[in-house]
């Protein structure tokens, strides 16, 4: 199964799914990341479909295992599969997720246009997560993981990650 | 088209991602500085991720108990259908970036067409890949400009890399019989039609970088038919070592 057009989630399963977090960004639940595309009970089995943030995201295998563990804890058998389409976009990160990112020290993704300007170094618009200054500079288009770029604040000198816009 | 031909068609795309991903992975811990090291290994990760999606699909199409790992690790050299460009060994950073740039520009054009494939899975993989490859192409284009329009030495080194690697670019556009079949069924991409745009895109970056496309009519080919350069055997012995030495081993 590679396509799951509409997000289709049984509200009863949400509390369980919210207990599963991205292993690389532990403040973010998989619901807040927007990677869960489908969650329904079928013949007493929880069928869950998740979509990868990036093709090679090594967190996906761990997330799959963690989902199965979380359901096992409440005595539900779960099956997890991967869907590729529609491709994940940073727009699917919830506003609660964006706040969690900022508090954690990762600048949340800007709009597509602003992102391009920021990554080309044309405009200083990425806010430092430490002091809030916009005097920041791009250090590297690729950060600690494929989904992030590395920035540094020119006021407080703190380096920080920026979650790149993916559309 | 028959599954068998479709699988070959997919190898023609996926093997490029695997082999280039392997070349970039070799640089892990060897990049000229931390940022480029991380960038290149992140690109390797994207490419290997895309490879997995293609190979999982091939495994499903073949209908036997073959897995994505068998496909990646247990084929013989002749069964890999990647172009010669991506198997060329790493030399200095300018060389690595030139190889990357030549592939990124093609890769992006290819995926932009493949997303319209009538095959749902290939279309989905392409749509996902476009987002990643756009970043790769931006990264390698920036470096081509920086090196070309940099110091005398960086300019000379990157121009030499271009002069050496340009002969491998024509093969990107060759159509195999499987490619033709895939095109007829609206599954595949007409790569011949991409060439003009490719040359134009390369030229735009080179103009800004004060670099030039060499004037040669002689191009090398073979990879798409499984006839590889001498470098491929060494690459595969590295790539396949664990599965060959310890069959069926798991992490
Ligand atoms: Zn600051």
Tab-separated table of C-alpha atoms and ligand atoms in Angstrom:
chain	number	residue	atom	x	y	z
A	1	UNK	CA	0.000	0.000	0.000
A	2	UNK	CA	1.655	3.229	-1.063
A	3	UNK	CA	-1.206	5.689	-1.329
A	4	UNK	CA	-3.468	7.019	1.430
A	5	UNK	CA	-5.158	10.118	0.120
A	6	UNK	CA	-7.107	11.326	3.163
A	7	UNK	CA	-5.994	11.185	6.753
A	8	UNK	CA	-8.339	8.699	8.417
A	9	UNK	CA	-7.884	8.268	12.132
A	10	UNK	CA	-10.170	6.693	14.716
A	11	UNK	CA	-10.333	9.274	17.588
A	12	UNK	CA	-10.296	6.453	20.141
A	13	UNK	CA	-6.789	5.496	19.038
A	14	UNK	CA	-5.346	9.010	19.252
A	15	UNK	CA	-4.356	8.883	22.954
A	16	UNK	CA	-2.278	5.746	22.297
A	17	UNK	CA	-0.623	7.264	19.229
A	18	UNK	CA	0.129	10.475	21.089
A	19	UNK	CA	2.238	8.410	23.469
A	20	UNK	CA	4.669	7.592	20.638
A	21	UNK	CA	7.428	10.098	19.935
A	22	UNK	CA	9.986	10.758	17.237
A	23	UNK	CA	13.183	9.145	18.584
A	24	UNK	CA	15.266	11.994	17.171
A	25	UNK	CA	13.007	14.809	18.392
A	26	UNK	CA	11.553	13.321	21.596
A	27	UNK	CA	9.333	16.341	22.355
A	28	UNK	CA	7.288	15.682	19.252
A	29	UNK	CA	4.572	13.026	19.232
A	30	UNK	CA	3.981	11.252	15.948
A	31	UNK	CA	0.523	12.832	15.867
A	32	UNK	CA	2.030	16.309	16.122
A	33	UNK	CA	4.479	15.420	13.366
A	34	UNK	CA	1.588	14.481	11.121
A	35	UNK	CA	3.124	11.190	10.026
A	36	UNK	CA	0.104	9.054	10.993
A	37	UNK	CA	-2.164	8.865	7.944
A	38	UNK	CA	-4.502	6.059	8.920
A	39	UNK	CA	-5.495	4.365	12.173
A	40	UNK	CA	-8.524	2.081	12.347
A	41	UNK	CA	-9.529	-1.058	14.196
A	42	UNK	CA	-10.163	-3.959	11.848
A	43	UNK	CA	-11.177	-7.304	13.366
A	44	UNK	CA	-9.528	-6.429	16.676
A	45	UNK	CA	-6.278	-5.362	15.033
A	46	UNK	CA	-5.167	-1.742	14.964
A	47	UNK	CA	-4.120	-1.011	11.389
A	48	UNK	CA	-1.770	1.946	11.347
A	49	UNK	CA	-0.272	3.639	8.313
A	50	UNK	CA	2.553	6.106	8.654
A	51	UNK	CA	4.385	8.169	6.068
A	52	UNK	CA	8.130	8.903	6.197
A	53	UNK	CA	9.317	12.477	6.635
A	54	UNK	CA	12.330	11.776	4.390
A	55	UNK	CA	12.812	8.615	2.265
A	56	UNK	CA	15.827	7.524	4.250
A	57	UNK	CA	14.606	8.655	7.650
A	58	UNK	CA	16.059	6.026	10.005
A	59	UNK	CA	13.471	6.973	12.645
A	60	UNK	CA	10.665	5.291	10.691
A	61	UNK	CA	11.627	1.725	11.616
A	62	UNK	CA	11.893	2.729	15.282
A	63	UNK	CA	8.556	4.553	15.165
A	64	UNK	CA	6.933	1.449	13.679
A	65	UNK	CA	8.271	-0.710	16.529
A	66	UNK	CA	7.269	1.882	19.132
A	67	UNK	CA	3.699	1.997	17.812
A	68	UNK	CA	3.403	-1.782	18.119
A	69	UNK	CA	4.813	-1.578	21.681
A	70	UNK	CA	2.391	1.189	22.680
A	71	UNK	CA	-0.584	-0.858	21.499
A	72	UNK	CA	0.736	-4.064	23.058
A	73	UNK	CA	0.787	-2.265	26.415
A	74	UNK	CA	-2.985	-1.771	26.202
A	75	UNK	CA	-3.466	-5.320	24.917
A	76	UNK	CA	-4.178	-4.421	21.320
A	77	UNK	CA	-2.432	-6.063	18.420
A	78	UNK	CA	-1.203	-3.500	15.913
A	79	UNK	CA	0.091	-3.681	12.363
A	80	UNK	CA	2.089	-0.838	10.880
A	81	UNK	CA	2.664	-0.160	7.204
A	82	UNK	CA	4.318	2.642	5.286
A	83	UNK	CA	2.566	4.898	2.773
A	84	UNK	CA	4.479	7.159	0.387
A	85	UNK	CA	1.753	9.246	-1.176
A	86	UNK	CA	0.817	11.982	-0.641
A	87	UNK	CA	4.344	12.837	0.422
A	88	UNK	CA	4.775	14.297	3.880
A	89	UNK	CA	5.072	18.057	4.151
A	90	UNK	CA	6.102	20.239	7.066
A	91	UNK	CA	2.601	21.800	6.839
A	92	UNK	CA	1.359	18.658	8.579
A	93	UNK	CA	3.220	19.498	11.772
A	94	UNK	CA	0.500	20.735	14.145
A	95	UNK	CA	0.701	24.149	15.829
A	96	UNK	CA	1.259	22.354	19.126
A	97	UNK	CA	4.106	20.496	17.415
A	98	UNK	CA	5.633	23.746	16.152
A	99	UNK	CA	5.596	25.183	19.670
A	100	UNK	CA	7.178	22.017	21.062
A	101	UNK	CA	9.947	22.295	18.465
A	102	UNK	CA	10.715	25.908	19.395
A	103	UNK	CA	10.814	25.131	23.110
A	104	UNK	CA	13.135	22.220	22.368
A	105	UNK	CA	15.518	24.586	20.519
A	106	UNK	CA	14.633	23.813	16.919
A	107	UNK	CA	13.329	26.702	14.813
A	108	UNK	CA	10.034	25.709	13.169
A	109	UNK	CA	9.783	25.642	9.353
A	110	UNK	CA	8.978	28.896	7.562
A	111	UNK	CA	6.776	29.169	4.496
A	112	UNK	CA	8.208	27.806	1.247
A	113	UNK	CA	9.221	31.218	-0.121
A	114	UNK	CA	10.750	32.414	3.157
A	115	UNK	CA	12.561	29.093	3.532
A	116	UNK	CA	14.255	29.526	0.163
A	117	UNK	CA	15.343	33.069	1.021
A	118	UNK	CA	16.700	31.912	4.370
A	119	UNK	CA	18.617	28.947	2.953
A	120	UNK	CA	20.099	31.011	0.160
A	121	UNK	CA	21.220	33.523	2.771
A	122	UNK	CA	19.240	36.328	1.076
A	123	UNK	CA	17.222	37.284	4.132
A	124	UNK	CA	17.725	37.040	7.842
A	125	UNK	CA	14.400	35.659	9.000
A	126	UNK	CA	15.116	32.527	11.012
A	127	UNK	CA	14.657	33.399	14.659
A	128	UNK	CA	17.219	32.266	17.221
A	129	UNK	CA	15.522	29.777	19.538
A	130	UNK	CA	17.635	30.969	22.462
A	131	UNK	CA	17.303	34.768	22.408
A	132	UNK	CA	14.735	35.442	19.675
A	133	UNK	CA	17.095	37.556	17.576
A	134	UNK	CA	16.733	37.399	13.797
A	135	UNK	CA	20.424	38.178	13.301
A	136	UNK	CA	21.179	34.596	12.425
A	137	UNK	CA	23.231	32.997	9.691
A	138	UNK	CA	23.119	29.718	7.835
A	139	UNK	CA	26.038	27.460	8.755
A	140	UNK	CA	25.025	24.438	6.728
A	141	UNK	CA	22.034	23.476	4.572
A	142	UNK	CA	22.216	20.060	6.165
A	143	UNK	CA	22.093	19.761	9.940
A	144	UNK	CA	22.223	16.931	12.447
A	145	UNK	CA	19.524	15.087	10.492
A	146	UNK	CA	18.376	15.345	6.871
A	147	UNK	CA	15.291	17.351	7.846
A	148	UNK	CA	17.218	20.165	9.509
A	149	UNK	CA	19.664	22.932	8.572
A	150	UNK	CA	22.237	24.369	10.950
A	151	UNK	CA	22.071	28.053	11.890
A	152	UNK	CA	24.020	30.245	14.271
A	153	UNK	CA	22.849	33.335	16.136
A	154	UNK	CA	25.082	36.357	15.580
A	155	UNK	CA	23.888	38.003	18.794
A	156	UNK	CA	24.108	35.253	21.408
A	157	UNK	CA	26.391	33.094	19.183
A	158	UNK	CA	24.376	29.979	19.966
A	159	UNK	CA	24.147	27.395	17.136
A	160	UNK	CA	20.707	25.888	16.575
A	161	UNK	CA	18.784	23.655	14.182
A	162	UNK	CA	16.168	24.935	11.775
A	163	UNK	CA	13.516	22.500	10.576
A	164	UNK	CA	13.594	22.907	6.786
A	165	UNK	CA	10.380	23.529	4.926
A	166	UNK	CA	9.384	20.498	2.875
A	167	UNK	CA	6.554	20.960	0.424
B	1	UNK	CA	4.700	-4.610	-19.871
B	2	UNK	CA	5.779	-7.798	-18.143
B	3	UNK	CA	6.850	-7.592	-14.518
B	4	UNK	CA	10.280	-8.833	-15.543
B	5	UNK	CA	10.802	-5.827	-17.818
B	6	UNK	CA	9.322	-3.451	-15.315
B	7	UNK	CA	11.812	-4.686	-12.729
B	8	UNK	CA	14.655	-4.007	-15.149
B	9	UNK	CA	13.265	-0.555	-15.765
B	10	UNK	CA	13.217	0.155	-12.032
B	11	UNK	CA	16.801	-1.093	-11.642
B	12	UNK	CA	17.824	1.478	-14.244
B	13	UNK	CA	16.689	4.210	-11.856
B	14	UNK	CA	17.187	2.654	-8.423
B	15	UNK	CA	20.711	1.326	-8.975
B	16	UNK	CA	21.926	4.863	-9.661
B	17	UNK	CA	20.629	5.925	-6.261
B	18	UNK	CA	22.204	2.916	-4.537
B	19	UNK	CA	25.634	3.258	-6.124
B	20	UNK	CA	25.853	7.042	-5.764
B	21	UNK	CA	24.608	6.650	-2.186
B	22	UNK	CA	27.397	4.128	-1.574
B	23	UNK	CA	30.021	6.486	-3.042
B	24	UNK	CA	28.808	9.319	-0.805
B	25	UNK	CA	28.702	7.020	2.222
B	26	UNK	CA	32.399	6.281	1.704
B	27	UNK	CA	33.005	9.936	2.567
B	28	UNK	CA	31.425	9.653	6.009
B	29	UNK	CA	34.064	11.053	8.341
B	30	UNK	CA	36.270	12.100	5.392
B	31	UNK	CA	34.580	15.287	4.192
B	32	UNK	CA	36.784	18.376	3.876
B	33	UNK	CA	34.953	19.957	6.827
B	34	UNK	CA	32.155	19.058	9.174
B	35	UNK	CA	29.351	20.771	7.245
B	36	UNK	CA	30.129	19.205	3.874
B	37	UNK	CA	30.734	15.846	5.535
B	38	UNK	CA	27.260	15.970	7.086
B	39	UNK	CA	25.704	17.260	3.879
B	40	UNK	CA	27.135	14.456	1.776
B	41	UNK	CA	26.147	11.728	4.204
B	42	UNK	CA	22.654	13.227	4.459
B	43	UNK	CA	22.396	13.085	0.678
B	44	UNK	CA	23.604	9.474	0.820
B	45	UNK	CA	20.843	8.747	3.315
B	46	UNK	CA	18.197	10.286	1.044
B	47	UNK	CA	19.451	8.235	-1.898
B	48	UNK	CA	19.559	4.993	0.073
B	49	UNK	CA	16.060	5.737	1.373
B	50	UNK	CA	14.813	6.160	-2.189
B	51	UNK	CA	16.626	2.963	-3.164
B	52	UNK	CA	14.788	1.073	-0.426
B	53	UNK	CA	11.417	2.246	-1.704
B	54	UNK	CA	12.258	1.077	-5.243
B	55	UNK	CA	13.700	-2.261	-4.117
B	56	UNK	CA	10.767	-2.966	-1.800
B	57	UNK	CA	8.556	-2.467	-4.821
B	58	UNK	CA	10.727	-4.764	-6.945
B	59	UNK	CA	10.568	-7.406	-4.210
B	60	UNK	CA	6.787	-7.151	-4.270
B	61	UNK	CA	6.696	-7.382	-8.089
B	62	UNK	CA	8.959	-10.425	-8.255
B	63	UNK	CA	6.470	-12.371	-6.170
B	64	UNK	CA	9.058	-14.735	-4.703
B	65	UNK	CA	10.606	-14.485	-1.241
B	66	UNK	CA	13.289	-12.054	-2.374
B	67	UNK	CA	13.786	-9.043	-0.076
B	68	UNK	CA	15.141	-5.539	-0.635
B	69	UNK	CA	18.403	-6.715	0.944
B	70	UNK	CA	18.815	-9.583	-1.519
B	71	UNK	CA	18.378	-7.106	-4.343
B	72	UNK	CA	20.908	-4.659	-2.941
B	73	UNK	CA	23.535	-7.139	-1.790
B	74	UNK	CA	23.268	-10.375	-3.724
B	75	UNK	CA	23.232	-9.471	-7.381
B	76	UNK	CA	26.305	-9.865	-9.559
B	77	UNK	CA	28.020	-6.912	-11.207
B	78	UNK	CA	26.337	-7.402	-14.597
B	79	UNK	CA	22.911	-7.261	-12.972
B	80	UNK	CA	23.339	-3.684	-11.756
B	81	UNK	CA	22.006	-1.194	-14.280
B	82	UNK	CA	23.468	2.073	-12.966
B	83	UNK	CA	25.204	4.499	-15.303
B	84	UNK	CA	29.010	4.706	-15.324
B	85	UNK	CA	28.929	8.254	-13.920
B	86	UNK	CA	27.774	7.305	-10.434
B	87	UNK	CA	30.320	4.514	-9.934
B	88	UNK	CA	33.326	6.760	-10.627
B	89	UNK	CA	35.483	6.800	-7.488
B	90	UNK	CA	35.813	9.707	-5.089
B	91	UNK	CA	38.804	11.919	-5.659
B	92	UNK	CA	39.126	15.488	-4.395
B	93	UNK	CA	36.062	17.411	-3.198
B	94	UNK	CA	35.662	19.283	-6.491
B	95	UNK	CA	35.499	15.959	-8.309
B	96	UNK	CA	32.899	14.564	-5.912
B	97	UNK	CA	30.776	17.703	-6.274
B	98	UNK	CA	31.020	17.645	-10.073
B	99	UNK	CA	29.869	14.019	-10.182
B	100	UNK	CA	27.061	14.947	-7.806
B	101	UNK	CA	26.031	17.997	-9.806
B	102	UNK	CA	25.936	16.072	-13.107
B	103	UNK	CA	23.709	13.484	-11.502
B	104	UNK	CA	21.503	15.850	-9.454
B	105	UNK	CA	20.448	17.893	-12.474
B	106	UNK	CA	19.476	14.725	-14.341
B	107	UNK	CA	17.884	13.175	-11.266
B	108	UNK	CA	15.603	16.145	-10.711
B	109	UNK	CA	14.485	16.264	-14.363
B	110	UNK	CA	13.870	12.513	-14.303
B	111	UNK	CA	11.766	12.545	-11.145
B	112	UNK	CA	9.760	15.539	-12.332
B	113	UNK	CA	8.648	13.352	-15.255
B	114	UNK	CA	8.379	10.109	-13.313
B	115	UNK	CA	5.850	11.659	-10.945
B	116	UNK	CA	3.379	11.527	-13.857
B	117	UNK	CA	3.908	7.786	-14.270
B	118	UNK	CA	0.760	5.701	-14.599
B	119	UNK	CA	2.359	3.397	-12.041
B	120	UNK	CA	1.068	4.569	-8.680
B	121	UNK	CA	4.087	3.407	-6.690
B	122	UNK	CA	6.717	4.885	-8.994
B	123	UNK	CA	4.791	8.139	-9.067
B	124	UNK	CA	4.684	8.217	-5.242
B	125	UNK	CA	8.409	7.487	-4.897
B	126	UNK	CA	9.195	10.215	-7.434
B	127	UNK	CA	7.030	12.822	-5.706
B	128	UNK	CA	8.748	12.111	-2.429
B	129	UNK	CA	12.183	12.109	-4.068
B	130	UNK	CA	11.724	15.465	-5.807
B	131	UNK	CA	11.597	17.243	-2.463
B	132	UNK	CA	14.904	15.717	-1.426
B	133	UNK	CA	16.719	15.970	-4.728
B	134	UNK	CA	15.832	19.690	-5.007
B	135	UNK	CA	17.985	20.221	-1.923
B	136	UNK	CA	20.799	18.092	-3.388
B	137	UNK	CA	20.768	20.031	-6.615
B	138	UNK	CA	20.842	23.343	-4.799
B	139	UNK	CA	23.760	22.159	-2.681
B	140	UNK	CA	25.889	20.875	-5.577
B	141	UNK	CA	25.060	23.883	-7.801
B	142	UNK	CA	26.145	26.265	-5.042
B	143	UNK	CA	29.440	24.447	-4.654
B	144	UNK	CA	30.099	24.366	-8.404
B	145	UNK	CA	29.685	28.152	-8.429
B	146	UNK	CA	31.796	28.608	-5.325
B	147	UNK	CA	34.651	26.444	-6.621
B	148	UNK	CA	34.487	27.626	-10.233
B	149	UNK	CA	34.379	31.278	-9.302
B	150	UNK	CA	36.701	30.766	-6.327
B	151	UNK	CA	40.482	30.687	-6.360
B	152	UNK	CA	42.649	29.894	-9.345
B	153	UNK	CA	43.336	26.465	-7.905
B	154	UNK	CA	39.714	25.592	-7.115
B	155	UNK	CA	38.693	26.751	-10.597
B	156	UNK	CA	41.332	24.632	-12.254
B	157	UNK	CA	40.526	21.542	-10.199
B	158	UNK	CA	36.798	21.683	-10.815
B	159	UNK	CA	37.301	22.366	-14.540
B	160	UNK	CA	39.552	19.297	-14.714
B	161	UNK	CA	36.861	17.258	-12.980
B	162	UNK	CA	34.312	18.489	-15.531
B	163	UNK	CA	36.631	17.631	-18.416
B	164	UNK	CA	37.035	14.130	-17.001
B	165	UNK	CA	33.407	13.431	-16.065
B	166	UNK	CA	31.498	15.060	-18.925
B	167	UNK	CA	32.058	11.978	-21.118
B	168	UNK	CA	29.818	9.976	-18.758
B	169	UNK	CA	26.827	12.322	-18.988
B	170	UNK	CA	25.464	11.252	-22.385
B	171	UNK	CA	24.655	7.779	-21.065
B	172	UNK	CA	22.098	9.292	-18.685
B	173	UNK	CA	19.795	9.857	-21.669
B	174	UNK	CA	20.178	6.506	-23.454
B	175	UNK	CA	17.050	4.390	-23.690
B	176	UNK	CA	17.287	0.628	-23.194
B	177	UNK	CA	14.636	-1.759	-24.558
B	178	UNK	CA	13.071	-1.831	-21.097
B	179	UNK	CA	13.021	1.968	-21.021
B	180	UNK	CA	11.209	1.982	-24.386
B	181	UNK	CA	8.631	-0.502	-23.135
B	182	UNK	CA	8.074	1.489	-19.961
B	183	UNK	CA	7.587	4.636	-22.008
B	184	UNK	CA	5.053	2.970	-24.295
B	185	UNK	CA	3.012	1.927	-21.265
B	186	UNK	CA	3.149	5.456	-19.787
B	187	UNK	CA	5.103	4.070	-16.860
B	188	UNK	CA	8.520	5.371	-17.815
B	189	UNK	CA	10.210	8.579	-18.836
B	190	UNK	CA	11.490	9.629	-22.247
B	191	UNK	CA	15.016	10.499	-21.152
B	192	UNK	CA	16.132	11.544	-24.652
B	193	UNK	CA	13.719	14.444	-24.382
B	194	UNK	CA	15.413	15.619	-21.175
B	195	UNK	CA	18.810	16.202	-22.717
B	196	UNK	CA	18.299	19.664	-24.116
B	197	UNK	CA	16.984	21.010	-20.837
B	198	UNK	CA	19.803	19.232	-19.004
B	199	UNK	CA	22.549	20.860	-21.037
B	200	UNK	CA	20.845	24.209	-20.622
B	201	UNK	CA	20.626	23.850	-16.832
B	202	UNK	CA	24.261	22.757	-16.564
B	203	UNK	CA	25.310	25.643	-18.757
B	204	UNK	CA	23.453	28.207	-16.648
B	205	UNK	CA	25.355	27.141	-13.539
B	206	UNK	CA	28.667	26.888	-15.406
B	207	UNK	CA	28.230	30.396	-16.843
B	208	UNK	CA	27.876	31.790	-13.352
B	209	UNK	CA	30.781	29.665	-12.180
B	210	UNK	CA	33.026	30.731	-15.109
B	211	UNK	CA	33.346	27.087	-16.129
B	212	UNK	CA	32.863	25.496	-19.537
B	213	UNK	CA	31.415	22.312	-20.970
B	214	UNK	CA	34.200	20.515	-22.861
B	215	UNK	CA	33.867	20.281	-26.613
B	216	UNK	CA	33.887	16.568	-27.168
B	217	UNK	CA	31.763	14.286	-29.258
B	218	UNK	CA	33.096	11.182	-27.550
B	219	UNK	CA	31.068	9.695	-24.735
B	220	UNK	CA	31.340	6.540	-22.701
B	221	UNK	CA	28.524	4.095	-22.033
B	222	UNK	CA	27.833	0.577	-20.818
B	223	UNK	CA	26.474	0.772	-17.285
B	224	UNK	CA	22.858	0.698	-18.354
B	225	UNK	CA	23.578	-2.625	-20.062
B	226	UNK	CA	25.387	-3.900	-16.987
B	227	UNK	CA	28.843	-3.417	-18.525
B	228	UNK	CA	30.667	-1.439	-15.872
B	229	UNK	CA	34.027	0.229	-15.429
B	230	UNK	CA	36.795	-1.432	-13.441
B	231	UNK	CA	35.768	0.576	-10.368
B	232	UNK	CA	32.452	-1.205	-9.970
B	233	UNK	CA	33.930	-4.503	-8.767
B	234	UNK	CA	35.793	-2.798	-5.941
B	235	UNK	CA	32.713	-0.842	-4.960
B	236	UNK	CA	30.570	-3.975	-4.863
B	237	UNK	CA	33.080	-5.957	-2.846
B	238	UNK	CA	32.798	-3.258	-0.206
B	239	UNK	CA	29.022	-2.960	-0.477
B	240	UNK	CA	28.366	-6.700	-0.432
B	241	UNK	CA	31.058	-7.818	1.982
B	242	UNK	CA	28.892	-8.510	5.038
B	243	UNK	CA	26.204	-10.464	3.194
B	244	UNK	CA	28.765	-12.462	1.227
B	245	UNK	CA	30.979	-13.250	4.202
B	246	UNK	CA	28.124	-13.917	6.628
B	247	UNK	CA	25.098	-14.951	4.524
B	248	UNK	CA	21.720	-13.907	5.956
B	249	UNK	CA	23.303	-11.935	8.776
B	250	UNK	CA	21.040	-9.335	10.384
B	251	UNK	CA	21.751	-6.230	12.412
C	1	LIG	ZN1	20.509	34.151	19.893
